[in-house]
mmCIF file of N, CA and C in Angstrom:
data_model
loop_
_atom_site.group_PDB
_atom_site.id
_atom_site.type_symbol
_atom_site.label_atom_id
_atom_site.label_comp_id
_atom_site.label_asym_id
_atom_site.label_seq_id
_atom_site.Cartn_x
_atom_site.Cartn_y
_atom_site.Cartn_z
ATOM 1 N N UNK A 9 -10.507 -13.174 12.987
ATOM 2 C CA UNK A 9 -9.547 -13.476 11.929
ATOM 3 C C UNK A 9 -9.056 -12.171 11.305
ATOM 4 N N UNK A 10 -7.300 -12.025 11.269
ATOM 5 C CA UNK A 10 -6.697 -11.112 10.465
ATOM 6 C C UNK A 10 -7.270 -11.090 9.313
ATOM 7 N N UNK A 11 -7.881 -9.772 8.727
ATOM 8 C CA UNK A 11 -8.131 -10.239 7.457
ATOM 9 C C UNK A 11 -7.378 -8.565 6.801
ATOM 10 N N UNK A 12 -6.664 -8.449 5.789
ATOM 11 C CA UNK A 12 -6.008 -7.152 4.585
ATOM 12 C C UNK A 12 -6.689 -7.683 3.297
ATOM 13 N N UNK A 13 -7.375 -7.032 2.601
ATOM 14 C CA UNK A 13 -7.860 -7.411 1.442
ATOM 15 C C UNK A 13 -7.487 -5.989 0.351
ATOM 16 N N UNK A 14 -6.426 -6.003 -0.501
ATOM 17 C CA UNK A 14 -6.044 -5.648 -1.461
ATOM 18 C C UNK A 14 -7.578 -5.536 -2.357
ATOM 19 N N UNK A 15 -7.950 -4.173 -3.086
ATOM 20 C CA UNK A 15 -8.316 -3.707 -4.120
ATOM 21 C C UNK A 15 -8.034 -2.780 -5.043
ATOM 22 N N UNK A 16 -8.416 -2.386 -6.406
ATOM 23 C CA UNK A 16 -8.275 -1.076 -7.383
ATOM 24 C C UNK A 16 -7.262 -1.831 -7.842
ATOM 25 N N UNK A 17 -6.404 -2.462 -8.508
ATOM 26 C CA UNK A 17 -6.104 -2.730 -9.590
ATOM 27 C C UNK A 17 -6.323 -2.898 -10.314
ATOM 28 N N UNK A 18 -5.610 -2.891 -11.787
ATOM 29 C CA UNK A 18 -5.770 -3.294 -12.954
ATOM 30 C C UNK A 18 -4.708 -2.958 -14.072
ATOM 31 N N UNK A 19 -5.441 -2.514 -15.182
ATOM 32 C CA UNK A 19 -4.534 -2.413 -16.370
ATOM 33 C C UNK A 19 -4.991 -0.598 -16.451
ATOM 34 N N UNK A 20 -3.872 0.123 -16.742
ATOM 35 C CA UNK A 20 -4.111 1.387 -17.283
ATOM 36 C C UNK A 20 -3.071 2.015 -18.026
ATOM 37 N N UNK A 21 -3.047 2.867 -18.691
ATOM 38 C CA UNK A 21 -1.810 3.323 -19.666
ATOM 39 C C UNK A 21 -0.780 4.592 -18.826
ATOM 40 N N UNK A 22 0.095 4.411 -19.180
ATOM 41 C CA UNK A 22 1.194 5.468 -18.971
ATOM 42 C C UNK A 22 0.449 6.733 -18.757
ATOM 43 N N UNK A 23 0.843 7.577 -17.827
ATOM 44 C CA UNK A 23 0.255 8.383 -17.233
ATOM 45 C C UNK A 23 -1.124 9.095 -16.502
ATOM 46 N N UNK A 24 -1.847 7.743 -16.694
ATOM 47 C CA UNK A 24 -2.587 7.799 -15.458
ATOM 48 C C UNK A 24 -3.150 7.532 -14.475
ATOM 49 N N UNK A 25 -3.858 6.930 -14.035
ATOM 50 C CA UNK A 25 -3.773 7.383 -12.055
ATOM 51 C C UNK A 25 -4.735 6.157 -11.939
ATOM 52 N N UNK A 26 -4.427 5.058 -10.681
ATOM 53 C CA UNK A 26 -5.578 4.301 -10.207
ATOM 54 C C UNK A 26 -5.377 4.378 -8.812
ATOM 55 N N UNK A 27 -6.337 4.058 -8.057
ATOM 56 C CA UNK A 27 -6.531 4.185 -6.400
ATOM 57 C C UNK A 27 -6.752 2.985 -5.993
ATOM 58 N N UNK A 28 -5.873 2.412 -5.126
ATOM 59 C CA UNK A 28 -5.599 1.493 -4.307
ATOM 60 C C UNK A 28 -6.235 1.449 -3.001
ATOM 61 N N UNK A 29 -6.633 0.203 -2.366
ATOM 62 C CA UNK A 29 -7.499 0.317 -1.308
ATOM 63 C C UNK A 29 -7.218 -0.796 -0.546
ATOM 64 N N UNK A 30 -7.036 -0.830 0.713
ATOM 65 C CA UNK A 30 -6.944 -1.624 1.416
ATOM 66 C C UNK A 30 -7.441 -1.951 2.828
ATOM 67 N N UNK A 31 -8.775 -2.656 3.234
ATOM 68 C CA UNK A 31 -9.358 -2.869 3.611
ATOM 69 C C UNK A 31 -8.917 -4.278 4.866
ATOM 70 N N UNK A 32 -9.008 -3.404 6.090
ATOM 71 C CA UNK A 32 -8.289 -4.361 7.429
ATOM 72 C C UNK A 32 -9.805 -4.810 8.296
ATOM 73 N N UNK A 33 -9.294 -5.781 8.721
ATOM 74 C CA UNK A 33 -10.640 -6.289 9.887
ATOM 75 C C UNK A 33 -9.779 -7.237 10.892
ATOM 76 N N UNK A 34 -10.470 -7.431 12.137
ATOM 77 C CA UNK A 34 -9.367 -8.496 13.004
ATOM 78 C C UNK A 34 -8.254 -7.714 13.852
ATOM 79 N N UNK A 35 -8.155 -6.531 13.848
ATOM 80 C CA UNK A 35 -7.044 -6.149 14.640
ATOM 81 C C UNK A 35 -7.872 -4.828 14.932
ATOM 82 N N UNK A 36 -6.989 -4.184 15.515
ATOM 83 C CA UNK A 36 -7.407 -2.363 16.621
ATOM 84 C C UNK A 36 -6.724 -1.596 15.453
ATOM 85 N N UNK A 37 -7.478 -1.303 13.831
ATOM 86 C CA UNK A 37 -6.623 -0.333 13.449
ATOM 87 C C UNK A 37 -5.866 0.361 13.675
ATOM 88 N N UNK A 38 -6.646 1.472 14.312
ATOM 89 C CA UNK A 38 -6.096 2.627 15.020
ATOM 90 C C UNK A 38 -4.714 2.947 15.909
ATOM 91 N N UNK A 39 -4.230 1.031 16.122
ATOM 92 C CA UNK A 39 -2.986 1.230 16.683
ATOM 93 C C UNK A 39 -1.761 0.571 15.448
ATOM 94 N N UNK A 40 -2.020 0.683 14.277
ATOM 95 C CA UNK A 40 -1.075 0.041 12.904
ATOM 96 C C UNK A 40 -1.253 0.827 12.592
ATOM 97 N N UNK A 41 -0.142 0.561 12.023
ATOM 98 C CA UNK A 41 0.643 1.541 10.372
ATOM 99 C C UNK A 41 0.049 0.651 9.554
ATOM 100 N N UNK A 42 -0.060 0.778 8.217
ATOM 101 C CA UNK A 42 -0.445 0.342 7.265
ATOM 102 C C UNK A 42 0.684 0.179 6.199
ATOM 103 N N UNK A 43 1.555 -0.377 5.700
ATOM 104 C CA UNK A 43 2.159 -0.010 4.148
ATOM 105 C C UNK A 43 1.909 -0.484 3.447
ATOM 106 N N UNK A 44 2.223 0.019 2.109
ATOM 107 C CA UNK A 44 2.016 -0.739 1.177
ATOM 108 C C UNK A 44 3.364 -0.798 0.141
ATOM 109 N N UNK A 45 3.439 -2.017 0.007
ATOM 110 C CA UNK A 45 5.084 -2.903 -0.551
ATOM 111 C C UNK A 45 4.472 -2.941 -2.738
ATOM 112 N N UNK A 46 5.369 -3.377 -3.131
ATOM 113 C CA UNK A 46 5.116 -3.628 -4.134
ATOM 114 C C UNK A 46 6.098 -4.969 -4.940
ATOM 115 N N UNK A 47 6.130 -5.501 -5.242
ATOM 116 C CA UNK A 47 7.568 -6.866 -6.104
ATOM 117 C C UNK A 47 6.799 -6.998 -7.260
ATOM 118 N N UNK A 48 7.420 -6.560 -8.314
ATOM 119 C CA UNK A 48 7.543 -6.803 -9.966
ATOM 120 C C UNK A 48 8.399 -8.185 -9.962
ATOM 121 N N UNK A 49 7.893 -8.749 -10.953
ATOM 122 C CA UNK A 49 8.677 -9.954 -11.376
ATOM 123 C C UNK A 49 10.572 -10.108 -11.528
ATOM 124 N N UNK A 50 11.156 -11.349 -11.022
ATOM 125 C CA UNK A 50 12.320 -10.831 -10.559
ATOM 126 C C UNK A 50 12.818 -9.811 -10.374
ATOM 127 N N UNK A 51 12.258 -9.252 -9.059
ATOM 128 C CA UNK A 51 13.015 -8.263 -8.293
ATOM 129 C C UNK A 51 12.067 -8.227 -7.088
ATOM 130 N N UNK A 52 13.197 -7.667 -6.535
ATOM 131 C CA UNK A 52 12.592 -7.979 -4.943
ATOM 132 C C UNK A 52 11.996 -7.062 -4.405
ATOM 133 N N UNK A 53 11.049 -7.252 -3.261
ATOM 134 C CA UNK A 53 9.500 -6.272 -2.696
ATOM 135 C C UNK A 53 10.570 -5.210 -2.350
ATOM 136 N N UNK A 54 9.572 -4.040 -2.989
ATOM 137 C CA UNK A 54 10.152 -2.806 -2.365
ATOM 138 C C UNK A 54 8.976 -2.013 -1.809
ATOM 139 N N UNK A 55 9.142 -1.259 -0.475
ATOM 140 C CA UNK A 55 8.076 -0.415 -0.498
ATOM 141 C C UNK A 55 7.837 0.752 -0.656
ATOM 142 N N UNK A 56 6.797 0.531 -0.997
ATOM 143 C CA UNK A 56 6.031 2.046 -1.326
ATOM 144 C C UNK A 56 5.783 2.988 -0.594
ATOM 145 N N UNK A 57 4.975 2.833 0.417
ATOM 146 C CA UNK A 57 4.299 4.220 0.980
ATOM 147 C C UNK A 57 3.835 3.318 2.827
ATOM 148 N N UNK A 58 4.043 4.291 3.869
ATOM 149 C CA UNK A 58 3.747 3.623 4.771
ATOM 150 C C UNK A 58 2.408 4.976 5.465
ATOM 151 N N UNK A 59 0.902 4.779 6.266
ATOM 152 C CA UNK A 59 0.636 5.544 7.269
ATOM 153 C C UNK A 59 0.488 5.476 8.284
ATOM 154 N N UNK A 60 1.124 5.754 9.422
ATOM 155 C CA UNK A 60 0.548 5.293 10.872
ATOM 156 C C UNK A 60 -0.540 5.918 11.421
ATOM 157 N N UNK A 61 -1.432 4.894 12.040
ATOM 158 C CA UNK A 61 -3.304 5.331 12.019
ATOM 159 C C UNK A 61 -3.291 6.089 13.302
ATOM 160 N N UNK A 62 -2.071 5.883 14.219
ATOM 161 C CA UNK A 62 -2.161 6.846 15.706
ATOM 162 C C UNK A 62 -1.881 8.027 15.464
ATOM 163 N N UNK A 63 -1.090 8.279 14.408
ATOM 164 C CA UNK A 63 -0.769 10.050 14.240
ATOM 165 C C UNK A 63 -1.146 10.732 12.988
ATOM 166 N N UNK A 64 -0.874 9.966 12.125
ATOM 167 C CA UNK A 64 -1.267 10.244 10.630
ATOM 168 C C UNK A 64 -0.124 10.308 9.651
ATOM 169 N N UNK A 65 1.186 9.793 10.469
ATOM 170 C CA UNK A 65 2.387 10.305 9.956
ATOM 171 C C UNK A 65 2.280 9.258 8.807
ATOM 172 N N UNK A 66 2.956 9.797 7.725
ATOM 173 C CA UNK A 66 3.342 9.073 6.351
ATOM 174 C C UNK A 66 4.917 9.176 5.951
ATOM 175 N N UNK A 67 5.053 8.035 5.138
ATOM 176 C CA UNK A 67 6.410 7.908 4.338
ATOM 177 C C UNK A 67 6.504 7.357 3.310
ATOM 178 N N UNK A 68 7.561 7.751 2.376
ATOM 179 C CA UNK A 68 7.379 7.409 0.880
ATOM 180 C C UNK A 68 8.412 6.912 0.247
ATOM 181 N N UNK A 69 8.802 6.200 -0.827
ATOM 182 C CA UNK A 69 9.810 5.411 -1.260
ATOM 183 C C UNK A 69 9.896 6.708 -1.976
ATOM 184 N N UNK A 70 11.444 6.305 -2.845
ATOM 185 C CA UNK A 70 11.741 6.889 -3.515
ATOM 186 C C UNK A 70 10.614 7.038 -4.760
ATOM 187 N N UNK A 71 10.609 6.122 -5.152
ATOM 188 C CA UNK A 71 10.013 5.877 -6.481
ATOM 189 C C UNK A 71 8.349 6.578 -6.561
ATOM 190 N N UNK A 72 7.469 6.660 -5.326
ATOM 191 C CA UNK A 72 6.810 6.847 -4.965
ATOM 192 C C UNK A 72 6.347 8.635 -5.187
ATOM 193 N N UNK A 73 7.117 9.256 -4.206
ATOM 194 C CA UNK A 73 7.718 10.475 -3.879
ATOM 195 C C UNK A 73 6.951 11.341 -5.001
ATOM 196 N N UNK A 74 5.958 12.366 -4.676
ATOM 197 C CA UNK A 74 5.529 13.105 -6.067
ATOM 198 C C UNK A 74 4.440 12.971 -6.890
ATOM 199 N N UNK A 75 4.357 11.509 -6.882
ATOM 200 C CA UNK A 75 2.981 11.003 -7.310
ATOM 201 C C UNK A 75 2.311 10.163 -6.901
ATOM 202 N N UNK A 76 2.828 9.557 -5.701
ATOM 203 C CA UNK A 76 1.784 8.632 -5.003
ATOM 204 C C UNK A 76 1.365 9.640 -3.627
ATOM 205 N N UNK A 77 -0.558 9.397 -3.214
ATOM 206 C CA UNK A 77 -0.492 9.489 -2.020
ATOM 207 C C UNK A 77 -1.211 8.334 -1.084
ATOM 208 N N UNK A 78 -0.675 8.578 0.422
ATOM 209 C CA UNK A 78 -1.395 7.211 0.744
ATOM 210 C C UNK A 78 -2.493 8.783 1.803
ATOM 211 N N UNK A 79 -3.293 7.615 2.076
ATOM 212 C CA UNK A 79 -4.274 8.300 2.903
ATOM 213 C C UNK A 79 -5.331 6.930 4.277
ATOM 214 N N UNK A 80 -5.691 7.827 5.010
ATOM 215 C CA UNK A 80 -6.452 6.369 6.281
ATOM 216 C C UNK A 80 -7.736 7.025 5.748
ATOM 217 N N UNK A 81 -8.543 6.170 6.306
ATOM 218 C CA UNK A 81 -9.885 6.406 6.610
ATOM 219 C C UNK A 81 -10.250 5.170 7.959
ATOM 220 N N UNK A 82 -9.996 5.757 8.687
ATOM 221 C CA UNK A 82 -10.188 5.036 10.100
ATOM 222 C C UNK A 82 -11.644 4.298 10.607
ATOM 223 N N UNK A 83 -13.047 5.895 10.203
ATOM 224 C CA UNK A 83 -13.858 4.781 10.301
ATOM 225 C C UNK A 83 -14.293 3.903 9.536
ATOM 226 N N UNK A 84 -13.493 3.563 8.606
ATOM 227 C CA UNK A 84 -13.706 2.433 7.841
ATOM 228 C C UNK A 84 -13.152 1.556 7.596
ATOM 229 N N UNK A 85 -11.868 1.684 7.996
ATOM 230 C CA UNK A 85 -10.837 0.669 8.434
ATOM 231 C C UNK A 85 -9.974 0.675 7.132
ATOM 232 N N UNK A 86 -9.793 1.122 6.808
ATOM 233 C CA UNK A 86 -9.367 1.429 5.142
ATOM 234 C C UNK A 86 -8.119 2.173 5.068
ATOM 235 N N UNK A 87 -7.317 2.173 4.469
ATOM 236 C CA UNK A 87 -6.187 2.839 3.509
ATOM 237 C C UNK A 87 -6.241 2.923 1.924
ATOM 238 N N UNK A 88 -6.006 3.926 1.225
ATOM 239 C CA UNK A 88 -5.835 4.148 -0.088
ATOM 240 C C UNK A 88 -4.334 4.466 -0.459
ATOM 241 N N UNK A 89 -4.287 4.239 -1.386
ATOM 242 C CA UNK A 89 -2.798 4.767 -2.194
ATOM 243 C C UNK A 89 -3.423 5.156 -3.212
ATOM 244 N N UNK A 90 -3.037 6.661 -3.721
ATOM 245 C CA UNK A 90 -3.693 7.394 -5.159
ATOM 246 C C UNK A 90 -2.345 7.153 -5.481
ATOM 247 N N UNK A 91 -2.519 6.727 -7.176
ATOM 248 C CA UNK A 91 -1.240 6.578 -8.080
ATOM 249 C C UNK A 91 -1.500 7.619 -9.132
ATOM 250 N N UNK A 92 -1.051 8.618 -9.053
ATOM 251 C CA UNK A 92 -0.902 9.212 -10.176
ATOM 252 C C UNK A 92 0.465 9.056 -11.339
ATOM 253 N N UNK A 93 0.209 9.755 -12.449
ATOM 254 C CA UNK A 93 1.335 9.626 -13.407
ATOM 255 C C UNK A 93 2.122 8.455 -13.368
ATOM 256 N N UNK A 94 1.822 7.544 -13.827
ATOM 257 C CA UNK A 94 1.957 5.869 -13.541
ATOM 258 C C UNK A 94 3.096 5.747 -14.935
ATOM 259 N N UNK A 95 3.748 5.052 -14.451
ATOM 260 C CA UNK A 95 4.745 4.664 -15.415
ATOM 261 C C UNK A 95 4.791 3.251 -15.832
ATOM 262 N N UNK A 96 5.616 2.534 -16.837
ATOM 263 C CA UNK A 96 5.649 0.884 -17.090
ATOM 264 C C UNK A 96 5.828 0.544 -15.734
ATOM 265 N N UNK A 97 7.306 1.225 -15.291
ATOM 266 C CA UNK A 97 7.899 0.482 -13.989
ATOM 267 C C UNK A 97 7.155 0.315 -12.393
ATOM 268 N N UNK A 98 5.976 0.937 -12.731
ATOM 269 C CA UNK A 98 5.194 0.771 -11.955
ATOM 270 C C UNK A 98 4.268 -0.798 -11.557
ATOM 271 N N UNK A 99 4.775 -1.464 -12.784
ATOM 272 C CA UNK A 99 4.040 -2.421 -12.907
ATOM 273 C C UNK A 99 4.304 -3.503 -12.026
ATOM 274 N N UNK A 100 3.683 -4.017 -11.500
ATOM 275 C CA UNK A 100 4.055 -5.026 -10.026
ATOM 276 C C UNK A 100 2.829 -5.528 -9.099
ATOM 277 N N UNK A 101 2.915 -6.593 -8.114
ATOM 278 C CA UNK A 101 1.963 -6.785 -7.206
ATOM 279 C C UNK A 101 1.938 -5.735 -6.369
ATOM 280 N N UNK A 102 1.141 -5.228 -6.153
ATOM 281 C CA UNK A 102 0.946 -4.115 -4.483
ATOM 282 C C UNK A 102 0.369 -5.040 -3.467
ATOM 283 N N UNK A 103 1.214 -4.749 -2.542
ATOM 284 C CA UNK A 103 0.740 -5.535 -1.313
ATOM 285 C C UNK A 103 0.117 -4.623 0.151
ATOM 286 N N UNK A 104 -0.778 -4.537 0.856
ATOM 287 C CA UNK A 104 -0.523 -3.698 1.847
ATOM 288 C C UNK A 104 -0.074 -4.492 3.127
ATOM 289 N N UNK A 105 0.321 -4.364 4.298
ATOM 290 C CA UNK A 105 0.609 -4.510 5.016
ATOM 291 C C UNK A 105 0.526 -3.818 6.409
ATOM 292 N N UNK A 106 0.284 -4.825 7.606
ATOM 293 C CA UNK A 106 0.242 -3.885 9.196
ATOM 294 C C UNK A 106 0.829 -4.309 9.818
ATOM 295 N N UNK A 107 1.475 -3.542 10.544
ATOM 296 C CA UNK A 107 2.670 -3.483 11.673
ATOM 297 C C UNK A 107 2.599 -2.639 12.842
ATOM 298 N N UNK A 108 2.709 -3.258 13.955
ATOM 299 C CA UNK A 108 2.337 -3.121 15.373
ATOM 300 C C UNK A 108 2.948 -1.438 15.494
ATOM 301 N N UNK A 109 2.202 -0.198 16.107
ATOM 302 C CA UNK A 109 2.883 0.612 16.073
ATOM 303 C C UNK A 109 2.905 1.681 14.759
ATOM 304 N N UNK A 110 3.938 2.212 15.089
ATOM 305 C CA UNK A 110 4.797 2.966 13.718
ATOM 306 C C UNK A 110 5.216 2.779 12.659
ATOM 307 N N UNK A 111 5.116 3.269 11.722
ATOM 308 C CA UNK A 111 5.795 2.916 10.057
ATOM 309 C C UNK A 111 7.024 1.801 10.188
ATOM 310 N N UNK A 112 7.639 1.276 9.257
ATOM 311 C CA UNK A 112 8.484 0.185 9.825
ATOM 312 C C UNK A 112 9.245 -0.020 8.036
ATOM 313 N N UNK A 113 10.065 -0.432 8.052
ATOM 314 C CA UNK A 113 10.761 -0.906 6.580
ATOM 315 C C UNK A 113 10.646 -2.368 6.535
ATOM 316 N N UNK A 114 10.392 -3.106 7.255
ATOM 317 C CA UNK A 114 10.391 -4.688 7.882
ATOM 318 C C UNK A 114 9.098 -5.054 8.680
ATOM 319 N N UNK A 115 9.400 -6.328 8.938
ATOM 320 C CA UNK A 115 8.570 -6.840 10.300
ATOM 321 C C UNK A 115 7.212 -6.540 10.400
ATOM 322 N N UNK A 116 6.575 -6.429 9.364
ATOM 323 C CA UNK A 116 5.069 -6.326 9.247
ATOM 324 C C UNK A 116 4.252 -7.314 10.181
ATOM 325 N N UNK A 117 2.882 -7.511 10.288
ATOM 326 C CA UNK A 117 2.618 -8.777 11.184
ATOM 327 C C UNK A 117 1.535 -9.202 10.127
ATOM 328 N N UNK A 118 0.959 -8.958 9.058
ATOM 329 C CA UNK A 118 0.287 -9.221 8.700
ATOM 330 C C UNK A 118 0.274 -8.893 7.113
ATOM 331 N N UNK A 119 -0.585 -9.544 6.047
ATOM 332 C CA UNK A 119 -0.561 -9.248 5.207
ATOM 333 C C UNK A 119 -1.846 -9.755 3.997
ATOM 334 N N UNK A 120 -1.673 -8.650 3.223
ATOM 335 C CA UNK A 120 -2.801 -9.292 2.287
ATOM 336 C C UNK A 120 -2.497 -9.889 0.845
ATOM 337 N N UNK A 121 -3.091 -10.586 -0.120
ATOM 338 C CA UNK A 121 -2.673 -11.126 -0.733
ATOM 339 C C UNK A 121 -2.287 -10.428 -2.323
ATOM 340 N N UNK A 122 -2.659 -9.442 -2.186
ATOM 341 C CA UNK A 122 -1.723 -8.386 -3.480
ATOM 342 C C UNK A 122 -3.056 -8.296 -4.251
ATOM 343 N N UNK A 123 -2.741 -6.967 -4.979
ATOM 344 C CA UNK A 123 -3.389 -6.997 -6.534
ATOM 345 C C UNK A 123 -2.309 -6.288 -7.733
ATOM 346 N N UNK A 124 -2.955 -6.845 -8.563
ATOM 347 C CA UNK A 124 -2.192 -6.545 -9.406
ATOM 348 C C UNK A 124 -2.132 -4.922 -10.533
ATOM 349 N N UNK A 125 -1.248 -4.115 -10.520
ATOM 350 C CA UNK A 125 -1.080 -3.074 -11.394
ATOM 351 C C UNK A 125 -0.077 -3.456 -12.880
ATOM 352 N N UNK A 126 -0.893 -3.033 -13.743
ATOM 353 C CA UNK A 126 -0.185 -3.023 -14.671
ATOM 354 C C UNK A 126 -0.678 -1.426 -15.781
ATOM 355 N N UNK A 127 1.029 -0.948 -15.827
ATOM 356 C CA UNK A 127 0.622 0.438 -16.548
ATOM 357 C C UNK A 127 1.641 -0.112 -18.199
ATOM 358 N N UNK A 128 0.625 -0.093 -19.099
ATOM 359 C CA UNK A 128 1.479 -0.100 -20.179
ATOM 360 C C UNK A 128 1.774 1.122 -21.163
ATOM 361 N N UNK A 129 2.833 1.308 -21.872
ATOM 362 C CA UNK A 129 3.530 2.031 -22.823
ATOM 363 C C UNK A 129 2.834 2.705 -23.965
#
């Protein structure tokens, strides 16, 4: 069984930092990308940060860019996203996601069920 299990959320204040974790089982890591998406209340999923586990290559949203990093940990089947300097607008479900291959903007095959960030003012 596919399993993505979303952790490290919560509540933290404007400018600082929580670590995101996302934990895969059920598939050949090593051949997925990992991303991780985010959707705040009316408005639509945008993503965040993608790594592919065959090369190590990464990519970053705009919004992202500067203060997020993502990172693998392969033998553990794991991905992190470090959030630093966290803003309100940060506030949203994080989702991660795997997709056959290479980084991807779409077409994920799998997914986990979010956690929640909230940075307040």
């Amino acid at each position: 069984e596919v399993q993505l299990v979303e952790s490290g959320g919560g509540l933290v204040q404007a400018g600082g930092s929580l670590r995101l974790s996302c934990a895969a089982s059920g598939f050949t890591f090593d051949d997925y990308a990992i991303g991780w998406f985010r959707q705040a209340p009316g408005k639509e999923r945008e993503g965040v940060s993608c790594i592919s586990n065959s090369d190590g290559r990464t990519a970053y949203g705009a919004s992202a860019k500067g203060r997020f990093t993502i990172s693998s940990d392969n033998a553990k089947n794991t991905v992190y996203l470090q959030m630093n300097s966290l803003k309100p607008e940060d506030t949203a479900v994080y989702y991660c996601a795997a997709v056959h291959g290479a980084c991807a903007p779409d077409f994920y095959d799998y997914w986990g069920q979010g956690t929640q960030v909230t940075v307040s003012s």
